[in-house]
Structures are given as structure tokens and as C-alpha cells.
Amino acid sequence: MTTASVLYDAPGPRARLRYRIYSVFAVAVAAAALWFVYRGLSDKGQFTAAKWKPFTESQVWSTYLLPGLRGTLEAAALSIVLALVLGMLFGILRMSDHRAIRWFAGVVVEISRAIPVLILMIFLYNLFAKQNVFPSDQLALAAAVTALTVYNGSVIAEIVRSGIRALPKGQSEAAVALGMRKTQVMVSILLPQAVTAMLPALISQMVVALKDSALAYQITYLEIVRSGAQLGAAEQNPIPSLIVVAIIMIILNYTLTVVATRVEKWLRTRKHGSRAVVPAATITAPPGMDALVSDVSLQKPQN
Amino acid sequence: MFDLISSYHTKLLDAFWVTIKLTAYSAFWALILGTIVAAMRVSPIPIARWIGTLYVNIIRNTPLTLIIVFCSLGLYSTLGLRLAAEGPNSISENNFRFAILGLSVYTAAFVCESLRSGINTVPFGQSEAGRSLGFTFGQNLRMVVLPQAFRAVIAPLGSVLIALTKNSTIASAIGVGEAALLMAEMNENEAAVLNIGAIFALGFVILTLPTGLFFGWLAKRFEVAR
């Protein structure tokens, strides 16, 4: 039973009839919208076999789509791993006992979140080009990965913070009572549990990294949207190419989302261990506001 | 840096004004569309729920760059749809409006999800009371649940708005003259990478920080005491 079903009663015979009429209406509207787009595109010859045939040829995949997909995955994987390291570091720094460190980490995280990733990418691209930090063929990848790392790192820092906050307080109290030092408490007690707790939020942050890697389209990095556009130009089928790219991305991201919710459910229902979980749909606080994250994530299973 | 600002100041103001306009218009349409989709997702009609879910899953998992490029390349160039009247500025005007379309459609999915979580914060007893007073689903949603849900999601909607402000830079992919496009142009003409970066970073900090604080204040102000 869905939580929202409290909004309406179980339908009686007349309500069922009414719902059926509304259903027909909703389907009609949706079908009309789809038909409009489909007709428009097919009038322009976008659904002729010639436009779609390229996707059955392995050569098209090996020259365009697969390298693009590889570019997307490479940028996303690199940046999520680096962001995890950076995020852990800054998440811990933000909880430091020293005010100066806390303040410094806070400013860095807030600013990284306030700047659009695309602006950061364009900046880094030009900076790296000027400073000759990377070979020219890796310039776009380096700029994309760095920008994504900075942004996702700052989000992960918040996730880490809420993951640690979601742990019962007795954990660190017991550790301190046993004579552990602050670093030991963090490294051997809090972090390992927090990582498990924030797993769902981390997986859904991967979706963000994967999607945002498409921003690198604008700094000429060969990711899947760019390769789709190139394929469209080469085969004269821009629309089908974009549709295929969209389908690939949707399947990829949807799978990750499903994995994130499964992991979340599993973490919530398993028998032992702390039940703290940072949900996959963690709402991160906007820059300048203190984390709402912690409020959302502190909800522990009811029973 | 100040040389740069003074020699580019009209262009900078224009570009950031376009960013603000993109954000404001898209926020308006996204709020409307998002509310409709959220209502569909909690409605008693299975097919409406199904369409709403499909919409959110498709849109949320597609890169925004792809959506905006599709709006321009697919709807504008290929389908020949027009959102602006013919005229000397028709191409840029159309691109601007298609960027708004793309941004709204994308953001609506997130507005919908925020709203839905807000609906979940309204205690069951209230809508049960509404129903026992004889309210229909629509009345219940409109008069009991949604007003409270909106108050509960002010802060999350603030995050959505900030994300939208930042996402509006992606409109440069189809040549809309907002901040990111001007930044790329300035980087081509000037050698001051660091200064240009600082100007645009500062611009966005100025746009997003007050928004965050304002929505935080608003959320506290309109909190439903329970």
C-alpha cells in the first residue's frame, strides 16, 4: 500500500467508473502528445529505416557510441573515486574540534557547491591549457574530472558528515571511554560504519557524476552526447542518434538508482549493525544553509 | 580584475541578466509542471500515477545537456517548432525559449520529487479528516495537503532553485548568451584565466548564497509546527 493512498478511499463502483473515464482521458492526452512528436519527426523522415539502420552496424558502435560511452564512464568513475577521497577528508575536517579548520573546510565546501560545474570546467580547461599541466589530448578529460571531483567531493563531504552524525552517540562515547584517541575513534569506529550508512547516497551521487560528465560536451571532451552528435552529423540522423544516446544513459542511470534503493532497503532491514542510513534521495542543503541533510538522514527505521 | 570588469561590465551585466531570466522563467514553469506531475503521482488513477513515474524516471536519468540539445536540434531545427515570432532576433529568441523549455522540463522532475516528499510529511489523520468531511481527492489535495506540503518543502525547493540557477549555464550548449557563454568568449579574447574565473565564480556565489539564506529564512518562517 502506498503512503499516498491515504489521500483517497478505496473506490466504490461509481468512483471506479469515474477513474476509468479519467484514465482514458489521461491516456488520450499522453498518446496525443507522443503522436504529435512522432508525427512531426516522421514527417521530417526521422523514422525511415535508413536513419535507424546505422545502429545495427557494429562499425557505428565501435567508432562513435562505444568510445563516447567509454569517455563518459571514464570521467565519471575517475571523478567519483577522487571525490570520495576528497569528500571524506573535507567531511572529517568540517567536524574538527579546531574552529579554524572547521571554518576553512566549511568555506571550501560551500564555495565549491555554489559554483556551477560548467563554469569550473571552462575555467580549469583554460587554466590547464595555459599552464601546460596536461598533454593537450588529455586536457578536456583532466578539466572534466577535476571539476566533477570538486563538485561531487563537496557534496560527498556533506554526505560523510551526515553519515557520521546518523551514528548513535554511544559509539564514540564508548570508544573514548576505552581510551581511544580522536583519530582512532574516527578511523576505526565511526568511518567504517558511516561508509556503510552512506552507501545508498553515494551510489545515487554516482548517477549525478555520470549525468554531469555530459557537461564536458562543451569543453570538447569526447563523451557520449558529443559522440552522439558526431554520429548524427556523419550519418545524417541527429535525432535518432540523440534518442539512442538518451536510452543508453537512462538505462545506465536507472539501473544505478535501482541499486541505490535496493541497498538502502537492505541496510534498513538487516538484522545487526547500526541501523543508521543516509537515504539515496538525500536532499543536500543549498549553499549558505546548514545541512538539512542531517535532519533527513536521522530518521531511523520506525520499528 | 577590475580592468576586466570595467571593460566588460555591460556584457557581464547582460550575461548575468540572461542567467537570471532563464532561471526565473524556468522556475515558474517547472513549479507548475512539477506540481501537476506530483498530483498525478499521488492520484487515485493508476494510469496517471504510471505516467508521472515514467516522466520522472526518464527525465531525471537523462543528462540536462542532452535534453537542451534535443530541444534545439530536435524540436527547433528538425521539427520546425517555433516559440518566438519571426523577426531579426528570431534565432536567439527561439534558442532562449527552447532553453527555458528544456530547463523547466528537467527541473519539474525534481520539483515533483520534493513535493511528493512534502506530501509525505502531512499526517495521515489530516487527510482522513478531510475525507470524512466529504472532500474529494482534488479538494483534499488542494485545501488540506498541498498547502502544508509546500510549506514543508520550501528549503528543498530552494535547493532545486539553486541547482536550476547553476544548471542554466548549460544553455550555452545551444548558444544562449548567458554567463558560461560569455566566460568562454572572454577566455578566448583575454589572457587572464584566473581573473575571469574569479569574476564568474563570484557572480554565482552572489546569485546562489542569498537564495540559500533567503529560503532558509522562509522555511523557518513558514514551518508548520507539529
mmCIF file of N, CA and C in Angstrom, chain A residues 3-9 19 22-23 26-27 30 36-37 39-41 44 46 110-120 122-123 126-127 130 151 207 210-211 214-215 217-218 225 238-239 242-243 245-246 249-250 253-254 257 283-289 292, chain B residues 42-45 47 49 51 57-58 60-63 65-66 69-70 73-74 78-81 106 110 117 119-120 124 127-128 131 137 140-141 145 155-156 158-159 162 166 169-170 172-173 179-180 183-184 187 191 193-194 197 200-201 204-205 208-209 212-213 215-216:
data_model
loop_
_atom_site.group_PDB
_atom_site.id
_atom_site.type_symbol
_atom_site.label_atom_id
_atom_site.label_comp_id
_atom_site.label_asym_id
_atom_site.label_seq_id
_atom_site.Cartn_x
_atom_site.Cartn_y
_atom_site.Cartn_z
ATOM 1 N N THR A 3 2.035 5.105 0.524
ATOM 2 C CA THR A 3 1.759 6.041 1.605
ATOM 3 C C THR A 3 0.711 7.056 1.186
ATOM 4 N N ALA A 4 0.650 7.331 -0.125
ATOM 5 C CA ALA A 4 -0.239 8.383 -0.583
ATOM 6 C C ALA A 4 -1.673 7.914 -0.644
ATOM 7 N N SER A 5 -1.879 6.614 -0.563
ATOM 8 C CA SER A 5 -3.236 6.112 -0.767
ATOM 9 C C SER A 5 -4.162 6.581 0.349
ATOM 10 N N VAL A 6 -3.579 7.172 1.393
ATOM 11 C CA VAL A 6 -4.416 7.712 2.453
ATOM 12 C C VAL A 6 -5.181 8.938 1.956
ATOM 13 N N LEU A 7 -4.776 9.424 0.796
ATOM 14 C CA LEU A 7 -5.440 10.596 0.223
ATOM 15 C C LEU A 7 -6.818 10.270 -0.341
ATOM 16 N N TYR A 8 -7.061 9.006 -0.607
ATOM 17 C CA TYR A 8 -8.358 8.676 -1.199
ATOM 18 C C TYR A 8 -8.832 7.325 -0.679
ATOM 19 N N ASP A 9 -10.142 7.113 -0.715
ATOM 20 C CA ASP A 9 -10.714 5.852 -0.266
ATOM 21 C C ASP A 9 -10.567 4.785 -1.333
ATOM 22 N N TYR A 19 -12.864 6.882 -12.398
ATOM 23 C CA TYR A 19 -11.422 6.709 -12.594
ATOM 24 C C TYR A 19 -11.134 6.162 -13.977
ATOM 25 N N TYR A 22 -11.328 8.966 -16.380
ATOM 26 C CA TYR A 22 -10.116 9.795 -16.280
ATOM 27 C C TYR A 22 -8.919 9.086 -16.906
ATOM 28 N N SER A 23 -8.847 7.763 -16.661
ATOM 29 C CA SER A 23 -7.731 7.005 -17.211
ATOM 30 C C SER A 23 -7.694 7.131 -18.725
ATOM 31 N N ALA A 26 -6.481 10.490 -19.588
ATOM 32 C CA ALA A 26 -5.031 10.658 -19.395
ATOM 33 C C ALA A 26 -4.260 9.966 -20.508
ATOM 34 N N VAL A 27 -4.703 8.755 -20.832
ATOM 35 C CA VAL A 27 -4.021 8.021 -21.900
ATOM 36 C C VAL A 27 -4.142 8.783 -23.212
ATOM 37 N N ALA A 30 -1.731 11.735 -23.196
ATOM 38 C CA ALA A 30 -0.341 11.277 -23.345
ATOM 39 C C ALA A 30 -0.089 10.774 -24.757
ATOM 40 N N PHE A 36 2.009 13.551 -31.553
ATOM 41 C CA PHE A 36 2.413 14.830 -32.128
ATOM 42 C C PHE A 36 3.913 14.825 -32.433
ATOM 43 N N VAL A 37 4.707 14.394 -31.436
ATOM 44 C CA VAL A 37 6.161 14.365 -31.633
ATOM 45 C C VAL A 37 6.515 13.329 -32.701
ATOM 46 N N ARG A 39 4.638 12.082 -35.137
ATOM 47 C CA ARG A 39 4.223 12.527 -36.472
ATOM 48 C C ARG A 39 5.174 13.578 -37.015
ATOM 49 N N GLY A 40 5.502 14.556 -36.149
ATOM 50 C CA GLY A 40 6.400 15.624 -36.564
ATOM 51 C C GLY A 40 7.725 15.061 -37.048
ATOM 52 N N LEU A 41 8.262 14.147 -36.261
ATOM 53 C CA LEU A 41 9.555 13.581 -36.624
ATOM 54 C C LEU A 41 9.462 12.706 -37.860
ATOM 55 N N LYS A 44 9.315 14.531 -41.010
ATOM 56 C CA LYS A 44 10.636 15.003 -41.427
ATOM 57 C C LYS A 44 11.541 13.817 -41.765
ATOM 58 N N GLN A 46 12.335 11.125 -39.949
ATOM 59 C CA GLN A 46 13.271 10.660 -38.937
ATOM 60 C C GLN A 46 13.080 9.181 -38.590
ATOM 61 N N GLU A 110 31.404 25.122 0.780
ATOM 62 C CA GLU A 110 30.287 25.975 0.353
ATOM 63 C C GLU A 110 30.575 26.624 -1.006
ATOM 64 N N ILE A 111 31.816 27.092 -1.183
ATOM 65 C CA ILE A 111 32.142 27.751 -2.450
ATOM 66 C C ILE A 111 32.128 26.745 -3.592
ATOM 67 N N SER A 112 32.670 25.548 -3.350
ATOM 68 C CA SER A 112 32.670 24.547 -4.422
ATOM 69 C C SER A 112 31.263 24.196 -4.845
ATOM 70 N N ARG A 113 30.331 24.291 -3.888
ATOM 71 C CA ARG A 113 28.959 23.942 -4.264
ATOM 72 C C ARG A 113 28.219 25.089 -4.908
ATOM 73 N N ALA A 114 28.694 26.316 -4.668
ATOM 74 C CA ALA A 114 27.978 27.469 -5.202
ATOM 75 C C ALA A 114 28.315 27.721 -6.666
ATOM 76 N N ILE A 115 29.472 27.212 -7.118
ATOM 77 C CA ILE A 115 29.899 27.491 -8.494
ATOM 78 C C ILE A 115 29.388 26.396 -9.422
ATOM 79 N N PRO A 116 28.755 26.772 -10.524
ATOM 80 C CA PRO A 116 28.286 25.761 -11.474
ATOM 81 C C PRO A 116 29.457 24.920 -11.998
ATOM 82 N N VAL A 117 29.213 23.615 -12.138
ATOM 83 C CA VAL A 117 30.274 22.724 -12.595
ATOM 84 C C VAL A 117 30.808 23.160 -13.958
ATOM 85 N N LEU A 118 29.893 23.644 -14.807
ATOM 86 C CA LEU A 118 30.312 24.032 -16.158
ATOM 87 C C LEU A 118 31.286 25.203 -16.108
ATOM 88 N N ILE A 119 31.003 26.179 -15.245
ATOM 89 C CA ILE A 119 31.894 27.335 -15.093
ATOM 90 C C ILE A 119 33.270 26.858 -14.621
ATOM 91 N N LEU A 120 33.253 25.929 -13.667
ATOM 92 C CA LEU A 120 34.501 25.367 -13.152
ATOM 93 C C LEU A 120 35.262 24.650 -14.264
ATOM 94 N N ILE A 122 35.092 25.132 -17.583
ATOM 95 C CA ILE A 122 35.643 26.077 -18.562
ATOM 96 C C ILE A 122 36.891 26.739 -17.977
ATOM 97 N N PHE A 123 36.791 27.108 -16.703
ATOM 98 C CA PHE A 123 37.928 27.731 -16.030
ATOM 99 C C PHE A 123 39.139 26.795 -16.016
ATOM 100 N N ASN A 126 40.803 26.200 -19.441
ATOM 101 C CA ASN A 126 41.682 27.284 -19.871
ATOM 102 C C ASN A 126 42.936 27.370 -19.009
ATOM 103 N N LEU A 127 42.767 27.111 -17.731
ATOM 104 C CA LEU A 127 43.912 27.173 -16.825
ATOM 105 C C LEU A 127 44.932 26.089 -17.189
ATOM 106 N N LYS A 130 46.733 26.881 -20.377
ATOM 107 C CA LYS A 130 47.735 27.935 -20.258
ATOM 108 C C LYS A 130 48.973 27.430 -19.524
ATOM 109 N N TYR A 151 33.124 19.340 -7.338
ATOM 110 C CA TYR A 151 31.701 19.465 -7.009
ATOM 111 C C TYR A 151 31.206 18.259 -6.204
ATOM 112 N N VAL A 207 25.177 8.614 -10.014
ATOM 113 C CA VAL A 207 24.283 8.985 -11.112
ATOM 114 C C VAL A 207 24.518 10.448 -11.486
ATOM 115 N N LEU A 210 27.723 10.760 -13.368
ATOM 116 C CA LEU A 210 27.561 10.208 -14.713
ATOM 117 C C LEU A 210 26.822 11.194 -15.607
ATOM 118 N N LYS A 211 25.766 11.788 -15.057
ATOM 119 C CA LYS A 211 24.978 12.744 -15.837
ATOM 120 C C LYS A 211 25.770 14.014 -16.097
ATOM 121 N N ALA A 214 28.292 14.813 -18.922
ATOM 122 C CA ALA A 214 27.832 15.338 -20.213
ATOM 123 C C ALA A 214 28.122 16.829 -20.344
ATOM 124 N N LEU A 215 28.386 17.494 -19.216
ATOM 125 C CA LEU A 215 28.748 18.920 -19.285
ATOM 126 C C LEU A 215 30.034 19.107 -20.075
ATOM 127 N N TYR A 217 30.787 17.998 -22.676
ATOM 128 C CA TYR A 217 30.418 18.215 -24.081
ATOM 129 C C TYR A 217 30.890 19.585 -24.533
ATOM 130 N N GLN A 218 30.751 20.559 -23.631
ATOM 131 C CA GLN A 218 31.038 21.942 -24.012
ATOM 132 C C GLN A 218 32.515 22.294 -23.973
ATOM 133 N N VAL A 225 27.299 12.275 -25.338
ATOM 134 C CA VAL A 225 26.450 13.220 -26.078
ATOM 135 C C VAL A 225 27.209 13.769 -27.289
ATOM 136 N N PRO A 238 20.690 13.034 -36.820
ATOM 137 C CA PRO A 238 20.910 13.593 -35.477
ATOM 138 C C PRO A 238 19.862 13.175 -34.452
ATOM 139 N N ILE A 239 18.579 13.149 -34.858
ATOM 140 C CA ILE A 239 17.532 12.841 -33.882
ATOM 141 C C ILE A 239 17.624 11.398 -33.398
ATOM 142 N N LEU A 242 20.539 11.026 -31.006
ATOM 143 C CA LEU A 242 20.303 11.555 -29.661
ATOM 144 C C LEU A 242 19.367 10.649 -28.876
ATOM 145 N N ILE A 243 18.346 10.099 -29.581
ATOM 146 C CA ILE A 243 17.415 9.206 -28.881
ATOM 147 C C ILE A 243 18.149 7.975 -28.362
ATOM 148 N N VAL A 245 21.346 7.698 -27.650
ATOM 149 C CA VAL A 245 22.201 8.119 -26.532
ATOM 150 C C VAL A 245 21.374 8.275 -25.258
ATOM 151 N N ALA A 246 20.188 8.900 -25.410
ATOM 152 C CA ALA A 246 19.328 9.089 -24.241
ATOM 153 C C ALA A 246 18.947 7.738 -23.641
ATOM 154 N N MET A 249 21.833 6.261 -21.677
ATOM 155 C CA MET A 249 22.044 6.937 -20.394
ATOM 156 C C MET A 249 20.938 6.620 -19.399
ATOM 157 N N ILE A 250 19.680 6.573 -19.885
ATOM 158 C CA ILE A 250 18.567 6.301 -18.981
ATOM 159 C C ILE A 250 18.711 4.908 -18.374
ATOM 160 N N ASN A 253 21.666 4.980 -15.791
ATOM 161 C CA ASN A 253 21.379 5.711 -14.558
ATOM 162 C C ASN A 253 20.249 5.080 -13.772
ATOM 163 N N TYR A 254 19.249 4.574 -14.490
ATOM 164 C CA TYR A 254 18.118 3.964 -13.805
ATOM 165 C C TYR A 254 18.575 2.723 -13.038
ATOM 166 N N THR A 257 20.173 3.851 -9.936
ATOM 167 C CA THR A 257 19.170 4.310 -8.977
ATOM 168 C C THR A 257 18.506 3.127 -8.281
ATOM 169 N N ILE A 283 18.571 14.967 0.330
ATOM 170 C CA ILE A 283 18.445 16.326 -0.156
ATOM 171 C C ILE A 283 19.586 17.123 0.440
ATOM 172 N N THR A 284 20.483 17.583 -0.408
ATOM 173 C CA THR A 284 21.600 18.330 0.129
ATOM 174 C C THR A 284 21.200 19.779 0.313
ATOM 175 N N ALA A 285 21.735 20.380 1.339
ATOM 176 C CA ALA A 285 21.383 21.765 1.630
ATOM 177 C C ALA A 285 21.963 22.677 0.566
ATOM 178 N N PRO A 286 21.220 23.722 0.221
ATOM 179 C CA PRO A 286 21.780 24.687 -0.719
ATOM 180 C C PRO A 286 22.927 25.426 -0.051
ATOM 181 N N PRO A 287 23.838 25.974 -0.868
ATOM 182 C CA PRO A 287 24.958 26.684 -0.285
ATOM 183 C C PRO A 287 24.475 27.787 0.642
ATOM 184 N N GLY A 288 25.158 27.959 1.738
ATOM 185 C CA GLY A 288 24.795 29.031 2.647
ATOM 186 C C GLY A 288 23.844 28.585 3.730
ATOM 187 N N MET A 289 23.241 27.417 3.556
ATOM 188 C CA MET A 289 22.327 26.925 4.585
ATOM 189 C C MET A 289 22.987 25.748 5.265
ATOM 190 N N LEU A 292 20.524 20.354 5.812
ATOM 191 C CA LEU A 292 19.236 19.734 6.098
ATOM 192 C C LEU A 292 19.446 18.246 6.096
ATOM 193 N N VAL B 42 0.412 11.080 -7.037
ATOM 194 C CA VAL B 42 -0.288 10.629 -5.828
ATOM 195 C C VAL B 42 -1.779 10.414 -6.083
ATOM 196 N N SER B 43 -2.192 10.519 -7.355
ATOM 197 C CA SER B 43 -3.631 10.463 -7.650
ATOM 198 C C SER B 43 -4.158 9.037 -7.583
ATOM 199 N N PRO B 44 -5.474 8.897 -7.436
ATOM 200 C CA PRO B 44 -6.052 7.558 -7.357
ATOM 201 C C PRO B 44 -6.098 6.836 -8.699
ATOM 202 N N ILE B 45 -5.748 7.533 -9.773
ATOM 203 C CA ILE B 45 -5.855 6.903 -11.095
ATOM 204 C C ILE B 45 -4.524 6.233 -11.449
ATOM 205 N N ILE B 47 -3.220 4.920 -14.043
ATOM 206 C CA ILE B 47 -2.508 5.279 -15.264
ATOM 207 C C ILE B 47 -1.830 6.640 -15.133
ATOM 208 N N ARG B 49 -0.706 7.862 -12.309
ATOM 209 C CA ARG B 49 0.471 7.597 -11.477
ATOM 210 C C ARG B 49 1.602 7.038 -12.320
ATOM 211 N N ILE B 51 2.100 7.326 -15.587
ATOM 212 C CA ILE B 51 2.671 8.326 -16.496
ATOM 213 C C ILE B 51 3.612 9.259 -15.728
ATOM 214 N N ASN B 57 11.210 9.244 -14.023
ATOM 215 C CA ASN B 57 12.352 8.357 -14.232
ATOM 216 C C ASN B 57 13.110 8.674 -15.513
ATOM 217 N N ILE B 58 12.371 8.993 -16.565
ATOM 218 C CA ILE B 58 13.042 9.301 -17.829
ATOM 219 C C ILE B 58 13.831 10.595 -17.719
ATOM 220 N N ARG B 60 14.759 12.399 -15.066
ATOM 221 C CA ARG B 60 15.784 12.507 -14.045
ATOM 222 C C ARG B 60 17.057 11.778 -14.447
ATOM 223 N N ASN B 61 16.927 10.770 -15.296
ATOM 224 C CA ASN B 61 18.101 9.983 -15.643
ATOM 225 C C ASN B 61 18.740 10.396 -16.959
ATOM 226 N N THR B 62 18.249 11.473 -17.570
ATOM 227 C CA THR B 62 18.850 11.954 -18.805
ATOM 228 C C THR B 62 19.716 13.169 -18.487
ATOM 229 N N PRO B 63 20.922 13.251 -19.072
ATOM 230 C CA PRO B 63 21.737 14.445 -18.828
ATOM 231 C C PRO B 63 21.025 15.689 -19.361
ATOM 232 N N THR B 65 22.290 18.365 -20.541
ATOM 233 C CA THR B 65 22.876 18.790 -21.815
ATOM 234 C C THR B 65 22.125 18.147 -22.977
ATOM 235 N N LEU B 66 21.851 16.845 -22.823
ATOM 236 C CA LEU B 66 21.158 16.112 -23.880
ATOM 237 C C LEU B 66 19.751 16.668 -24.091
ATOM 238 N N VAL B 69 20.074 20.107 -25.818
ATOM 239 C CA VAL B 69 20.484 19.938 -27.218
ATOM 240 C C VAL B 69 19.319 19.374 -28.026
ATOM 241 N N PHE B 70 18.574 18.440 -27.417
ATOM 242 C CA PHE B 70 17.432 17.860 -28.130
ATOM 243 C C PHE B 70 16.360 18.908 -28.398
ATOM 244 N N LEU B 73 17.956 21.017 -31.303
ATOM 245 C CA LEU B 73 18.204 20.279 -32.539
ATOM 246 C C LEU B 73 16.952 19.547 -33.006
ATOM 247 N N GLY B 74 16.243 18.953 -32.045
ATOM 248 C CA GLY B 74 15.077 18.142 -32.393
ATOM 249 C C GLY B 74 13.850 18.982 -32.641
ATOM 250 N N THR B 78 14.748 20.410 -36.385
ATOM 251 C CA THR B 78 14.176 19.324 -37.181
ATOM 252 C C THR B 78 12.666 19.416 -37.297
ATOM 253 N N LEU B 79 11.988 19.582 -36.131
ATOM 254 C CA LEU B 79 10.533 19.625 -36.179
ATOM 255 C C LEU B 79 10.015 20.966 -36.681
ATOM 256 N N GLY B 80 10.856 21.994 -36.594
ATOM 257 C CA GLY B 80 10.422 23.306 -37.051
ATOM 258 C C GLY B 80 9.440 23.981 -36.117
ATOM 259 N N LEU B 81 9.425 23.546 -34.829
ATOM 260 C CA LEU B 81 8.567 24.242 -33.867
ATOM 261 C C LEU B 81 9.136 25.635 -33.619
ATOM 262 N N TYR B 106 13.224 19.554 -17.199
ATOM 263 C CA TYR B 106 14.177 18.834 -16.366
ATOM 264 C C TYR B 106 13.916 19.124 -14.889
ATOM 265 N N PHE B 110 12.414 17.266 -10.512
ATOM 266 C CA PHE B 110 12.948 17.412 -9.161
ATOM 267 C C PHE B 110 11.960 18.133 -8.251
ATOM 268 N N SER B 117 7.781 14.305 -1.395
ATOM 269 C CA SER B 117 8.292 14.050 -0.046
ATOM 270 C C SER B 117 7.610 14.987 0.951
ATOM 271 N N ILE B 119 4.464 15.945 0.672
ATOM 272 C CA ILE B 119 3.137 15.363 0.898
ATOM 273 C C ILE B 119 3.222 14.276 1.967
ATOM 274 N N ASN B 120 4.356 13.557 1.966
ATOM 275 C CA ASN B 120 4.524 12.501 2.963
ATOM 276 C C ASN B 120 4.651 13.025 4.389
ATOM 277 N N PHE B 124 -1.344 11.494 8.298
ATOM 278 C CA PHE B 124 -2.482 10.790 7.694
ATOM 279 C C PHE B 124 -3.814 11.304 8.227
ATOM 280 N N SER B 127 -5.658 14.104 6.276
ATOM 281 C CA SER B 127 -6.403 13.828 5.051
ATOM 282 C C SER B 127 -7.565 12.884 5.337
ATOM 283 N N GLU B 128 -7.411 12.079 6.390
ATOM 284 C CA GLU B 128 -8.554 11.261 6.797
ATOM 285 C C GLU B 128 -9.694 12.148 7.265
ATOM 286 N N ARG B 131 -11.281 13.679 4.328
ATOM 287 C CA ARG B 131 -12.177 12.747 3.641
ATOM 288 C C ARG B 131 -13.477 12.563 4.395
ATOM 289 N N PHE B 137 -10.788 13.851 -3.653
ATOM 290 C CA PHE B 137 -9.327 13.789 -3.730
ATOM 291 C C PHE B 137 -8.758 15.163 -4.088
ATOM 292 N N ASN B 140 -9.198 17.662 -1.204
ATOM 293 C CA ASN B 140 -8.300 17.272 -0.141
ATOM 294 C C ASN B 140 -6.877 17.724 -0.428
ATOM 295 N N LEU B 141 -6.449 17.453 -1.672
ATOM 296 C CA LEU B 141 -5.101 17.801 -2.095
ATOM 297 C C LEU B 141 -4.923 19.315 -2.072
ATOM 298 N N VAL B 145 -3.763 19.118 1.951
ATOM 299 C CA VAL B 145 -2.425 18.520 1.872
ATOM 300 C C VAL B 145 -1.398 19.450 1.224
ATOM 301 N N ALA B 155 12.539 24.673 1.862
ATOM 302 C CA ALA B 155 14.006 24.551 1.826
ATOM 303 C C ALA B 155 14.480 23.658 0.674
ATOM 304 N N PRO B 156 13.908 22.448 0.504
ATOM 305 C CA PRO B 156 14.302 21.645 -0.654
ATOM 306 C C PRO B 156 14.037 22.355 -1.984
ATOM 307 N N GLY B 158 14.238 25.450 -2.413
ATOM 308 C CA GLY B 158 15.353 26.389 -2.516
ATOM 309 C C GLY B 158 16.565 25.718 -3.140
ATOM 310 N N SER B 159 16.854 24.477 -2.705
ATOM 311 C CA SER B 159 17.989 23.775 -3.325
ATOM 312 C C SER B 159 17.744 23.523 -4.793
ATOM 313 N N ILE B 162 18.436 26.713 -6.610
ATOM 314 C CA ILE B 162 19.874 26.979 -6.723
ATOM 315 C C ILE B 162 20.493 26.072 -7.786
ATOM 316 N N LYS B 166 22.392 27.197 -11.340
ATOM 317 C CA LYS B 166 23.670 26.696 -11.824
ATOM 318 C C LYS B 166 23.495 25.956 -13.153
ATOM 319 N N THR B 169 23.563 27.503 -16.851
ATOM 320 C CA THR B 169 24.775 27.692 -17.650
ATOM 321 C C THR B 169 24.818 26.743 -18.846
ATOM 322 N N ILE B 170 24.074 25.622 -18.709
ATOM 323 C CA ILE B 170 24.141 24.611 -19.770
ATOM 324 C C ILE B 170 23.485 25.119 -21.053
ATOM 325 N N SER B 172 24.294 27.437 -22.648
ATOM 326 C CA SER B 172 25.326 27.871 -23.598
ATOM 327 C C SER B 172 25.582 26.803 -24.661
ATOM 328 N N ALA B 173 25.172 25.549 -24.387
ATOM 329 C CA ALA B 173 25.353 24.486 -25.380
ATOM 330 C C ALA B 173 24.600 24.789 -26.660
ATOM 331 N N ALA B 179 25.928 33.517 -18.759
ATOM 332 C CA ALA B 179 27.248 33.654 -18.141
ATOM 333 C C ALA B 179 28.313 32.716 -18.735
ATOM 334 N N ALA B 180 27.976 31.411 -18.861
ATOM 335 C CA ALA B 180 29.008 30.470 -19.291
ATOM 336 C C ALA B 180 29.507 30.797 -20.704
ATOM 337 N N MET B 183 31.789 33.688 -20.544
ATOM 338 C CA MET B 183 33.055 33.273 -19.947
ATOM 339 C C MET B 183 33.949 32.621 -21.001
ATOM 340 N N ALA B 184 33.351 31.731 -21.796
ATOM 341 C CA ALA B 184 34.137 31.077 -22.846
ATOM 342 C C ALA B 184 34.677 32.120 -23.824
ATOM 343 N N ASN B 187 37.491 34.105 -22.298
ATOM 344 C CA ASN B 187 38.721 33.323 -22.234
ATOM 345 C C ASN B 187 39.421 33.275 -23.576
ATOM 346 N N ALA B 191 43.757 37.050 -21.716
ATOM 347 C CA ALA B 191 44.708 36.058 -21.232
ATOM 348 C C ALA B 191 44.566 35.806 -19.733
ATOM 349 N N VAL B 193 43.101 34.112 -17.251
ATOM 350 C CA VAL B 193 42.259 32.966 -16.889
ATOM 351 C C VAL B 193 41.775 33.047 -15.444
ATOM 352 N N LEU B 194 42.717 33.327 -14.557
ATOM 353 C CA LEU B 194 42.373 33.332 -13.128
ATOM 354 C C LEU B 194 41.359 34.416 -12.795
ATOM 355 N N GLY B 197 37.955 33.540 -14.187
ATOM 356 C CA GLY B 197 37.363 32.512 -13.323
ATOM 357 C C GLY B 197 36.817 33.121 -12.042
ATOM 358 N N PHE B 200 33.465 35.082 -12.569
ATOM 359 C CA PHE B 200 32.252 34.285 -12.747
ATOM 360 C C PHE B 200 31.919 33.480 -11.491
ATOM 361 N N ALA B 201 32.967 33.010 -10.808
ATOM 362 C CA ALA B 201 32.710 32.307 -9.547
ATOM 363 C C ALA B 201 32.000 33.244 -8.580
ATOM 364 N N PHE B 204 28.339 33.835 -9.398
ATOM 365 C CA PHE B 204 27.407 32.778 -8.994
ATOM 366 C C PHE B 204 27.275 32.671 -7.489
ATOM 367 N N VAL B 205 28.364 32.967 -6.779
ATOM 368 C CA VAL B 205 28.248 32.976 -5.318
ATOM 369 C C VAL B 205 27.251 34.059 -4.907
ATOM 370 N N THR B 208 23.741 32.653 -5.721
ATOM 371 C CA THR B 208 23.198 31.481 -5.038
ATOM 372 C C THR B 208 23.207 31.603 -3.507
ATOM 373 N N LEU B 209 24.227 32.262 -2.941
ATOM 374 C CA LEU B 209 24.268 32.324 -1.474
ATOM 375 C C LEU B 209 23.041 33.006 -0.866
ATOM 376 N N GLY B 212 20.028 30.781 -0.979
ATOM 377 C CA GLY B 212 20.044 29.754 0.052
ATOM 378 C C GLY B 212 19.617 30.304 1.400
ATOM 379 N N LEU B 213 20.195 31.463 1.754
ATOM 380 C CA LEU B 213 19.863 32.055 3.051
ATOM 381 C C LEU B 213 18.402 32.460 3.095
ATOM 382 N N PHE B 215 15.847 31.241 1.394
ATOM 383 C CA PHE B 215 14.941 30.098 1.503
ATOM 384 C C PHE B 215 15.027 29.449 2.877
ATOM 385 N N GLY B 216 16.222 29.516 3.487
ATOM 386 C CA GLY B 216 16.362 29.003 4.842
ATOM 387 C C GLY B 216 15.489 29.794 5.811
#
